[in-house]
Amino acid sequence: MNGLKNHCNHIIAFSLLFLTLLCGLITFKPFSPFQYYTRNVTSTSQKDALGLALAEASTENKAVIIAMVNKAFVEGDDKSMLDLFLDSFWHGENTRGLVDNLLLVNVDQASYERCKFLRLHCYKLETDGVKFDKEEVYMSDEFIKMMWRRTLFLGQVLRRGYNFIFTDADVLWLRNPFPRLSFNKNIDLQISTDRFNGDQWSQTNPINTGFFMIRSNKNTIQLFDLWYERKDKSTGQKEQDVLNGMLHGGVFKKLGLRVRFLDTLYFSGFCQDSKDIRAVTTVHANCCRTISAKITDLSAVIDDWKRFKRSAVNETSTFGNLKHEACAHSWGK
């Protein structure tokens, strides 16, 4: 009898233990990294795509490098324009790390897919009713539309509090440009020129919007708002011409903007070459009409740069005889 009683007590005790463990399993939440991963996904998915792209590409103090490309810039028989652009960061002096802060804005699916394949920071810019998926020849209607879409986008970046360098993808970065740029907080805009007149503060310098550094503040945001507002009143003009008109029309002065114009000795271009290879920082394929011509002549610049890098110290201080013949001939097409 006692044996049966003990047996029953054991069954009851075991049952209570089982129920206790079962309740514990129901209420206990074991540690799992996926808990936190899920929470992160939920929180980040609430942010917009542009905000995420900017946050990932920018520095801690909200500074970023921005370039914009379409399908024509990522395709090519041998090298594409994007390939050359990225090659310059690889072969340049103290430029490789800058790619970490480069945001590539893609205006079509093909360029976006290429960007993602290259594992860059990418953002796909949607434009309702417009496809920028082919080469937009300089000053064509579609080219002008794309430039205005770019202006609108960059104004949105300023509104988010980001300072940035905008660079065309036909600009070679042969050296880190930051030592040649001013970090004076009183300077709102530093912009490249087609031809430099020797005075970095002179408004008679012809500006080029293919490379500039700008601070985000109320004045620069208002500048971009006023700039874009003139789009529909400037038929046949590219956005650069309109901005130049605003500069000479007193808009910059009214806004209290301080502008520095960049010397082509350092921020060179095909309109006015820098002859000093020891000083040049960037080279822009401006004064050129087609992408194929830009690729040909920029490839010659890269080759010359490589030769300079391989040469003995003090062996040469000038570029070779770069005539940019393909670009010169592009205007006849």
mmCIF file of C-alpha atoms in Angstrom:
data_model
loop_
_atom_site.group_PDB
_atom_site.id
_atom_site.type_symbol
_atom_site.label_atom_id
_atom_site.label_comp_id
_atom_site.label_asym_id
_atom_site.label_seq_id
_atom_site.Cartn_x
_atom_site.Cartn_y
_atom_site.Cartn_z
ATOM 1 C CA MET A 1 0.000 0.000 0.000
ATOM 2 C CA ASN A 2 2.777 2.390 0.952
ATOM 3 C CA GLY A 3 4.526 1.527 -2.311
ATOM 4 C CA LEU A 4 1.467 2.493 -4.327
ATOM 5 C CA LYS A 5 1.145 5.744 -2.367
ATOM 6 C CA ASN A 6 4.785 6.630 -3.019
ATOM 7 C CA HIS A 7 4.348 5.843 -6.687
ATOM 8 C CA CYS A 8 1.372 8.194 -6.897
ATOM 9 C CA ASN A 9 3.293 10.930 -5.125
ATOM 10 C CA HIS A 10 6.110 10.598 -7.659
ATOM 11 C CA ILE A 11 3.636 10.899 -10.546
ATOM 12 C CA ILE A 12 2.066 14.016 -9.010
ATOM 13 C CA ALA A 13 5.465 15.610 -8.386
ATOM 14 C CA PHE A 14 6.628 14.874 -11.908
ATOM 15 C CA SER A 15 3.405 16.287 -13.332
ATOM 16 C CA LEU A 16 3.832 19.515 -11.373
ATOM 17 C CA LEU A 17 7.420 19.811 -12.520
ATOM 18 C CA PHE A 18 6.386 19.279 -16.134
ATOM 19 C CA LEU A 19 3.650 21.925 -15.872
ATOM 20 C CA THR A 20 6.112 24.358 -14.310
ATOM 21 C CA LEU A 21 8.626 23.851 -17.121
ATOM 22 C CA LEU A 22 5.884 24.130 -19.734
ATOM 23 C CA CYS A 23 4.718 27.442 -18.300
ATOM 24 C CA GLY A 24 8.330 28.597 -18.253
ATOM 25 C CA LEU A 25 8.781 27.764 -21.909
ATOM 26 C CA ILE A 26 5.652 29.700 -22.772
ATOM 27 C CA THR A 27 6.712 32.839 -20.905
ATOM 28 C CA PHE A 28 10.508 32.709 -21.349
ATOM 29 C CA LYS A 29 11.943 34.534 -24.390
ATOM 30 C CA PRO A 30 15.396 33.186 -25.155
ATOM 31 C CA PHE A 31 18.068 35.548 -26.582
ATOM 32 C CA SER A 32 18.258 35.572 -30.346
ATOM 33 C CA PRO A 33 20.058 37.999 -32.603
ATOM 34 C CA PHE A 34 17.089 37.795 -34.982
ATOM 35 C CA GLN A 35 14.938 39.581 -32.416
ATOM 36 C CA TYR A 36 17.082 42.656 -32.776
ATOM 37 C CA TYR A 37 17.464 42.204 -36.503
ATOM 38 C CA THR A 38 13.681 42.166 -36.859
ATOM 39 C CA ARG A 39 13.365 45.302 -34.782
ATOM 40 C CA ASN A 40 16.001 47.055 -36.871
ATOM 41 C CA VAL A 41 14.247 46.128 -40.082
ATOM 42 C CA THR A 42 10.979 47.455 -38.736
ATOM 43 C CA SER A 43 12.456 50.752 -37.643
ATOM 44 C CA THR A 44 14.575 51.366 -40.743
ATOM 45 C CA SER A 45 11.765 50.439 -43.122
ATOM 46 C CA GLN A 46 9.863 53.421 -41.817
ATOM 47 C CA LYS A 47 12.538 55.742 -43.189
ATOM 48 C CA ASP A 48 12.477 56.817 -46.828
ATOM 49 C CA ALA A 49 14.929 55.374 -49.334
ATOM 50 C CA LEU A 50 16.749 58.644 -49.919
ATOM 51 C CA GLY A 51 17.224 59.219 -46.207
ATOM 52 C CA LEU A 52 18.727 55.757 -45.829
ATOM 53 C CA ALA A 53 20.997 56.164 -48.863
ATOM 54 C CA LEU A 54 22.316 59.499 -47.609
ATOM 55 C CA ALA A 55 22.830 58.206 -44.079
ATOM 56 C CA GLU A 56 24.801 55.195 -45.328
ATOM 57 C CA ALA A 57 27.065 57.210 -47.660
ATOM 58 C CA SER A 58 27.676 60.328 -45.590
ATOM 59 C CA THR A 59 30.287 61.136 -42.980
ATOM 60 C CA GLU A 60 29.389 61.625 -39.324
ATOM 61 C CA ASN A 61 28.974 65.357 -39.904
ATOM 62 C CA LYS A 62 26.523 64.795 -42.789
ATOM 63 C CA ALA A 63 28.826 65.392 -45.747
ATOM 64 C CA VAL A 64 28.553 63.316 -48.915
ATOM 65 C CA ILE A 65 29.834 63.135 -52.504
ATOM 66 C CA ILE A 66 27.074 62.831 -55.110
ATOM 67 C CA ALA A 67 27.248 61.787 -58.771
ATOM 68 C CA MET A 68 24.409 61.014 -61.173
ATOM 69 C CA VAL A 69 24.426 58.446 -63.992
ATOM 70 C CA ASN A 70 22.133 56.738 -66.459
ATOM 71 C CA LYS A 71 22.398 53.700 -68.715
ATOM 72 C CA ALA A 72 24.628 55.497 -71.230
ATOM 73 C CA PHE A 73 27.209 56.137 -68.500
ATOM 74 C CA VAL A 74 27.460 52.501 -67.385
ATOM 75 C CA GLU A 75 27.675 50.836 -70.798
ATOM 76 C CA GLY A 76 30.541 50.791 -73.270
ATOM 77 C CA ASP A 77 32.399 48.573 -75.734
ATOM 78 C CA ASP A 78 35.531 48.506 -73.598
ATOM 79 C CA LYS A 79 35.281 50.984 -70.736
ATOM 80 C CA SER A 80 32.210 52.874 -69.675
ATOM 81 C CA MET A 81 32.211 56.417 -68.349
ATOM 82 C CA LEU A 82 31.430 55.043 -64.894
ATOM 83 C CA ASP A 83 34.422 52.700 -65.168
ATOM 84 C CA LEU A 84 36.731 55.620 -65.906
ATOM 85 C CA PHE A 85 35.213 57.694 -63.117
ATOM 86 C CA LEU A 86 35.832 54.916 -60.577
ATOM 87 C CA ASP A 87 39.280 54.162 -62.037
ATOM 88 C CA SER A 88 40.325 57.691 -61.187
ATOM 89 C CA PHE A 89 39.554 57.087 -57.517
ATOM 90 C CA TRP A 90 41.661 53.925 -57.671
ATOM 91 C CA HIS A 91 44.654 55.529 -59.392
ATOM 92 C CA GLY A 92 44.377 58.924 -57.724
ATOM 93 C CA GLU A 93 46.315 60.183 -54.722
ATOM 94 C CA ASN A 94 44.463 59.691 -51.422
ATOM 95 C CA THR A 95 41.176 59.138 -53.234
ATOM 96 C CA ARG A 96 40.329 55.464 -52.712
ATOM 97 C CA GLY A 97 38.695 55.980 -49.343
ATOM 98 C CA LEU A 98 36.465 58.724 -50.744
ATOM 99 C CA VAL A 99 34.369 56.112 -52.550
ATOM 100 C CA ASP A 100 32.986 55.154 -49.131
ATOM 101 C CA ASN A 101 31.243 58.530 -49.085
ATOM 102 C CA LEU A 102 30.122 58.493 -52.723
ATOM 103 C CA LEU A 103 26.385 58.242 -53.413
ATOM 104 C CA LEU A 104 25.630 57.254 -56.996
ATOM 105 C CA VAL A 105 22.215 58.518 -58.078
ATOM 106 C CA ASN A 106 20.762 56.345 -60.818
ATOM 107 C CA VAL A 107 18.053 57.700 -63.093
ATOM 108 C CA ASP A 108 17.169 54.353 -64.696
ATOM 109 C CA GLN A 109 17.060 50.665 -63.839
ATOM 110 C CA ALA A 110 20.132 49.635 -65.851
ATOM 111 C CA SER A 111 22.446 52.073 -64.078
ATOM 112 C CA TYR A 112 20.922 51.154 -60.717
ATOM 113 C CA GLU A 113 21.593 47.449 -61.293
ATOM 114 C CA ARG A 114 25.176 48.196 -62.325
ATOM 115 C CA CYS A 115 25.668 50.320 -59.229
ATOM 116 C CA LYS A 116 24.352 47.576 -56.944
ATOM 117 C CA PHE A 117 26.592 45.015 -58.672
ATOM 118 C CA LEU A 118 29.607 47.223 -57.936
ATOM 119 C CA ARG A 119 28.491 47.383 -54.275
ATOM 120 C CA LEU A 120 28.454 51.163 -54.204
ATOM 121 C CA HIS A 121 26.052 53.394 -52.333
ATOM 122 C CA CYS A 122 23.140 53.635 -54.760
ATOM 123 C CA TYR A 123 19.889 55.556 -54.975
ATOM 124 C CA LYS A 124 17.357 55.148 -57.767
ATOM 125 C CA LEU A 125 15.804 58.479 -58.698
ATOM 126 C CA GLU A 126 12.304 58.044 -60.096
ATOM 127 C CA THR A 127 10.920 60.625 -62.524
ATOM 128 C CA ASP A 128 7.256 60.222 -63.471
ATOM 129 C CA GLY A 129 6.624 60.082 -67.191
ATOM 130 C CA VAL A 130 10.276 60.501 -68.208
ATOM 131 C CA LYS A 131 12.910 57.912 -69.085
ATOM 132 C CA PHE A 132 16.538 58.989 -68.957
ATOM 133 C CA ASP A 133 17.810 55.609 -70.167
ATOM 134 C CA LYS A 134 19.869 56.708 -73.189
ATOM 135 C CA GLU A 135 22.568 59.234 -73.969
ATOM 136 C CA GLU A 136 21.137 62.729 -73.723
ATOM 137 C CA VAL A 137 23.289 64.749 -76.103
ATOM 138 C CA TYR A 138 24.432 68.118 -74.827
ATOM 139 C CA MET A 139 21.682 70.786 -75.055
ATOM 140 C CA SER A 140 19.043 68.390 -76.389
ATOM 141 C CA ASP A 141 15.576 68.729 -74.830
ATOM 142 C CA GLU A 142 16.037 65.550 -72.793
ATOM 143 C CA PHE A 143 19.467 66.692 -71.637
ATOM 144 C CA ILE A 144 17.985 69.935 -70.331
ATOM 145 C CA LYS A 145 15.169 68.033 -68.577
ATOM 146 C CA MET A 146 17.696 65.753 -66.889
ATOM 147 C CA MET A 147 19.735 68.727 -65.673
ATOM 148 C CA TRP A 148 16.638 70.322 -64.134
ATOM 149 C CA ARG A 149 15.682 67.029 -62.483
ATOM 150 C CA ARG A 150 19.171 66.959 -61.006
ATOM 151 C CA THR A 151 18.736 70.489 -59.667
ATOM 152 C CA LEU A 152 15.471 69.558 -57.956
ATOM 153 C CA PHE A 153 17.057 66.479 -56.393
ATOM 154 C CA LEU A 154 20.109 68.330 -55.075
ATOM 155 C CA GLY A 155 17.845 70.937 -53.507
ATOM 156 C CA GLN A 156 16.095 68.125 -51.650
ATOM 157 C CA VAL A 157 19.445 66.914 -50.326
ATOM 158 C CA LEU A 158 20.196 70.412 -48.997
ATOM 159 C CA ARG A 159 16.815 70.481 -47.260
ATOM 160 C CA ARG A 160 17.822 67.351 -45.362
ATOM 161 C CA GLY A 161 20.801 69.187 -43.876
ATOM 162 C CA TYR A 162 23.566 67.551 -45.933
ATOM 163 C CA ASN A 163 26.633 69.398 -47.175
ATOM 164 C CA PHE A 164 27.904 67.833 -50.371
ATOM 165 C CA ILE A 165 30.235 67.827 -53.310
ATOM 166 C CA PHE A 166 28.394 67.279 -56.543
ATOM 167 C CA THR A 167 30.533 65.834 -59.319
ATOM 168 C CA ASP A 168 29.643 64.905 -62.863
ATOM 169 C CA ALA A 169 30.664 61.352 -63.701
ATOM 170 C CA ASP A 170 32.907 62.702 -66.471
ATOM 171 C CA VAL A 171 35.201 64.244 -63.857
ATOM 172 C CA LEU A 172 38.407 62.365 -63.023
ATOM 173 C CA TRP A 173 39.455 62.596 -59.360
ATOM 174 C CA LEU A 174 43.262 62.434 -59.589
ATOM 175 C CA ARG A 175 43.852 63.808 -56.098
ATOM 176 C CA ASN A 176 41.797 64.268 -52.974
ATOM 177 C CA PRO A 177 40.165 67.684 -53.549
ATOM 178 C CA PHE A 178 39.535 68.567 -49.922
ATOM 179 C CA PRO A 179 42.971 70.135 -49.293
ATOM 180 C CA ARG A 180 42.159 72.537 -52.166
ATOM 181 C CA LEU A 181 38.693 73.376 -50.849
ATOM 182 C CA SER A 182 37.997 75.821 -48.058
ATOM 183 C CA PHE A 183 36.205 74.779 -44.877
ATOM 184 C CA ASN A 184 35.474 78.364 -43.923
ATOM 185 C CA LYS A 185 31.865 78.302 -42.732
ATOM 186 C CA ASN A 186 31.277 81.715 -44.270
ATOM 187 C CA ILE A 187 31.726 80.275 -47.771
ATOM 188 C CA ASP A 188 28.432 78.818 -48.983
ATOM 189 C CA LEU A 189 29.401 77.581 -52.443
ATOM 190 C CA GLN A 190 32.669 76.649 -54.151
ATOM 191 C CA ILE A 191 32.149 75.995 -57.839
ATOM 192 C CA SER A 192 34.304 75.020 -60.810
ATOM 193 C CA THR A 193 34.873 77.309 -63.773
ATOM 194 C CA ASP A 194 35.243 76.778 -67.493
ATOM 195 C CA ARG A 195 37.988 79.401 -67.577
ATOM 196 C CA PHE A 196 39.567 80.957 -64.501
ATOM 197 C CA ASN A 197 40.338 84.677 -64.589
ATOM 198 C CA GLY A 198 42.837 84.627 -61.718
ATOM 199 C CA ASP A 199 40.491 85.941 -59.000
ATOM 200 C CA GLN A 200 38.742 83.334 -56.847
ATOM 201 C CA TRP A 201 36.080 85.871 -55.773
ATOM 202 C CA SER A 202 35.320 87.363 -59.180
ATOM 203 C CA GLN A 203 31.805 86.800 -60.498
ATOM 204 C CA THR A 204 33.063 87.188 -64.049
ATOM 205 C CA ASN A 205 34.449 83.634 -63.879
ATOM 206 C CA PRO A 206 32.232 81.437 -66.117
ATOM 207 C CA ILE A 207 30.801 78.807 -63.769
ATOM 208 C CA ASN A 208 30.424 75.085 -64.417
ATOM 209 C CA THR A 209 27.924 73.092 -62.346
ATOM 210 C CA GLY A 210 29.750 69.823 -63.071
ATOM 211 C CA PHE A 211 31.745 70.134 -59.846
ATOM 212 C CA PHE A 212 30.895 72.138 -56.766
ATOM 213 C CA MET A 213 30.854 71.970 -52.973
ATOM 214 C CA ILE A 214 27.941 73.510 -51.107
ATOM 215 C CA ARG A 215 26.868 73.969 -47.488
ATOM 216 C CA SER A 216 23.331 73.325 -46.368
ATOM 217 C CA ASN A 217 21.833 76.462 -44.861
ATOM 218 C CA LYS A 218 18.739 78.625 -45.340
ATOM 219 C CA ASN A 219 20.439 80.723 -48.016
ATOM 220 C CA THR A 220 21.616 77.831 -50.195
ATOM 221 C CA ILE A 221 18.246 76.087 -49.825
ATOM 222 C CA GLN A 222 16.499 79.261 -50.961
ATOM 223 C CA LEU A 223 18.948 79.560 -53.859
ATOM 224 C CA PHE A 224 17.994 76.100 -55.139
ATOM 225 C CA ASP A 225 14.288 76.852 -54.683
ATOM 226 C CA LEU A 226 14.564 80.065 -56.690
ATOM 227 C CA TRP A 227 16.764 78.323 -59.263
ATOM 228 C CA TYR A 228 14.271 75.522 -59.889
ATOM 229 C CA GLU A 229 11.347 77.971 -59.996
ATOM 230 C CA ARG A 230 12.882 79.466 -63.142
ATOM 231 C CA LYS A 231 12.794 76.165 -65.042
ATOM 232 C CA ASP A 232 9.558 76.824 -66.934
ATOM 233 C CA LYS A 233 10.564 80.403 -67.716
ATOM 234 C CA SER A 234 13.907 79.387 -69.237
ATOM 235 C CA THR A 235 12.977 77.404 -72.338
ATOM 236 C CA GLY A 236 16.034 76.287 -74.273
ATOM 237 C CA GLN A 237 18.421 77.117 -71.435
ATOM 238 C CA LYS A 238 20.266 74.534 -69.395
ATOM 239 C CA GLU A 239 20.241 74.923 -65.628
ATOM 240 C CA GLN A 240 23.850 76.184 -65.604
ATOM 241 C CA ASP A 241 22.943 79.136 -67.829
ATOM 242 C CA VAL A 242 20.059 80.038 -65.530
ATOM 243 C CA LEU A 243 22.256 79.893 -62.432
ATOM 244 C CA ASN A 244 24.833 82.076 -64.161
ATOM 245 C CA GLY A 245 22.093 84.587 -64.920
ATOM 246 C CA MET A 246 21.058 84.585 -61.273
ATOM 247 C CA LEU A 247 24.666 85.201 -60.271
ATOM 248 C CA HIS A 248 24.980 88.229 -62.534
ATOM 249 C CA GLY A 249 21.418 89.357 -61.835
ATOM 250 C CA GLY A 250 22.094 90.031 -58.176
ATOM 251 C CA VAL A 251 20.266 87.029 -56.698
ATOM 252 C CA PHE A 252 23.369 85.693 -54.962
ATOM 253 C CA LYS A 253 24.078 89.095 -53.453
ATOM 254 C CA LYS A 254 20.480 89.492 -52.289
ATOM 255 C CA LEU A 255 20.643 86.114 -50.549
ATOM 256 C CA GLY A 256 23.952 87.025 -48.921
ATOM 257 C CA LEU A 257 25.756 84.091 -50.513
ATOM 258 C CA ARG A 258 29.538 83.900 -50.400
ATOM 259 C CA VAL A 259 30.874 82.112 -53.493
ATOM 260 C CA ARG A 260 34.406 80.974 -54.278
ATOM 261 C CA PHE A 261 35.364 80.195 -57.875
ATOM 262 C CA LEU A 262 37.786 77.305 -58.319
ATOM 263 C CA ASP A 263 41.086 77.698 -60.142
ATOM 264 C CA THR A 264 41.484 75.519 -63.245
ATOM 265 C CA LEU A 265 45.114 74.974 -62.261
ATOM 266 C CA TYR A 266 43.700 72.526 -59.704
ATOM 267 C CA PHE A 267 40.146 71.891 -60.913
ATOM 268 C CA SER A 268 40.941 71.442 -64.568
ATOM 269 C CA GLY A 269 38.792 70.775 -67.608
ATOM 270 C CA PHE A 270 38.955 70.437 -71.366
ATOM 271 C CA CYS A 271 37.799 74.071 -71.746
ATOM 272 C CA GLN A 272 40.958 75.220 -69.964
ATOM 273 C CA ASP A 273 43.580 72.585 -69.185
ATOM 274 C CA SER A 274 45.827 72.611 -66.179
ATOM 275 C CA LYS A 275 49.333 72.085 -67.509
ATOM 276 C CA ASP A 276 50.779 71.312 -64.063
ATOM 277 C CA ILE A 277 50.313 67.629 -63.403
ATOM 278 C CA ARG A 278 51.789 68.103 -59.915
ATOM 279 C CA ALA A 279 48.968 70.453 -58.988
ATOM 280 C CA VAL A 280 45.914 69.148 -60.834
ATOM 281 C CA THR A 281 43.204 67.653 -58.634
ATOM 282 C CA THR A 282 40.272 66.944 -60.951
ATOM 283 C CA VAL A 283 39.878 66.891 -64.731
ATOM 284 C CA HIS A 284 36.446 67.514 -66.234
ATOM 285 C CA ALA A 285 35.528 66.544 -69.794
ATOM 286 C CA ASN A 286 33.669 69.804 -70.341
ATOM 287 C CA CYS A 287 33.534 71.521 -73.743
ATOM 288 C CA CYS A 288 32.696 68.086 -75.163
ATOM 289 C CA ARG A 289 29.452 66.904 -76.728
ATOM 290 C CA THR A 290 29.289 63.080 -76.668
ATOM 291 C CA ILE A 291 30.018 60.358 -74.151
ATOM 292 C CA SER A 292 32.148 58.367 -76.601
ATOM 293 C CA ALA A 293 34.389 61.390 -77.161
ATOM 294 C CA LYS A 294 34.660 62.021 -73.428
ATOM 295 C CA ILE A 295 35.694 58.401 -72.837
ATOM 296 C CA THR A 296 38.378 58.580 -75.540
ATOM 297 C CA ASP A 297 39.938 61.791 -74.283
ATOM 298 C CA LEU A 298 39.599 61.036 -70.565
ATOM 299 C CA SER A 299 41.289 57.679 -71.197
ATOM 300 C CA ALA A 300 44.260 59.607 -72.592
ATOM 301 C CA VAL A 301 44.328 61.704 -69.409
ATOM 302 C CA ILE A 302 44.305 58.578 -67.229
ATOM 303 C CA ASP A 303 47.139 57.069 -69.298
ATOM 304 C CA ASP A 304 49.178 60.237 -68.909
ATOM 305 C CA TRP A 305 48.491 60.240 -65.172
ATOM 306 C CA LYS A 306 49.685 56.638 -64.865
ATOM 307 C CA ARG A 307 52.889 57.483 -66.704
ATOM 308 C CA PHE A 308 53.460 60.362 -64.330
ATOM 309 C CA LYS A 309 52.921 58.100 -61.324
ATOM 310 C CA ARG A 310 55.465 55.617 -62.679
ATOM 311 C CA SER A 311 58.060 58.245 -63.532
ATOM 312 C CA ALA A 312 61.030 59.172 -61.415
ATOM 313 C CA VAL A 313 60.670 62.030 -58.947
ATOM 314 C CA ASN A 314 60.804 65.455 -60.641
ATOM 315 C CA GLU A 315 61.025 63.843 -64.070
ATOM 316 C CA THR A 316 58.018 65.732 -65.442
ATOM 317 C CA SER A 317 55.588 68.338 -64.208
ATOM 318 C CA THR A 318 53.299 68.713 -67.217
ATOM 319 C CA PHE A 319 50.671 66.633 -68.948
ATOM 320 C CA GLY A 320 51.534 65.281 -72.349
ATOM 321 C CA ASN A 321 50.307 66.986 -75.495
ATOM 322 C CA LEU A 322 46.628 66.373 -74.792
ATOM 323 C CA LYS A 323 44.613 67.927 -77.601
ATOM 324 C CA HIS A 324 41.255 66.310 -76.714
ATOM 325 C CA GLU A 325 40.769 65.612 -80.404
ATOM 326 C CA ALA A 326 37.753 63.354 -79.981
ATOM 327 C CA CYS A 327 35.947 66.065 -78.044
ATOM 328 C CA ALA A 328 36.942 68.705 -80.580
ATOM 329 C CA HIS A 329 35.467 66.565 -83.364
ATOM 330 C CA SER A 330 32.328 65.743 -81.352
ATOM 331 C CA TRP A 331 30.829 69.146 -82.141
ATOM 332 C CA GLY A 332 30.604 68.247 -85.810
ATOM 333 C CA LYS A 333 28.390 65.249 -85.128
#
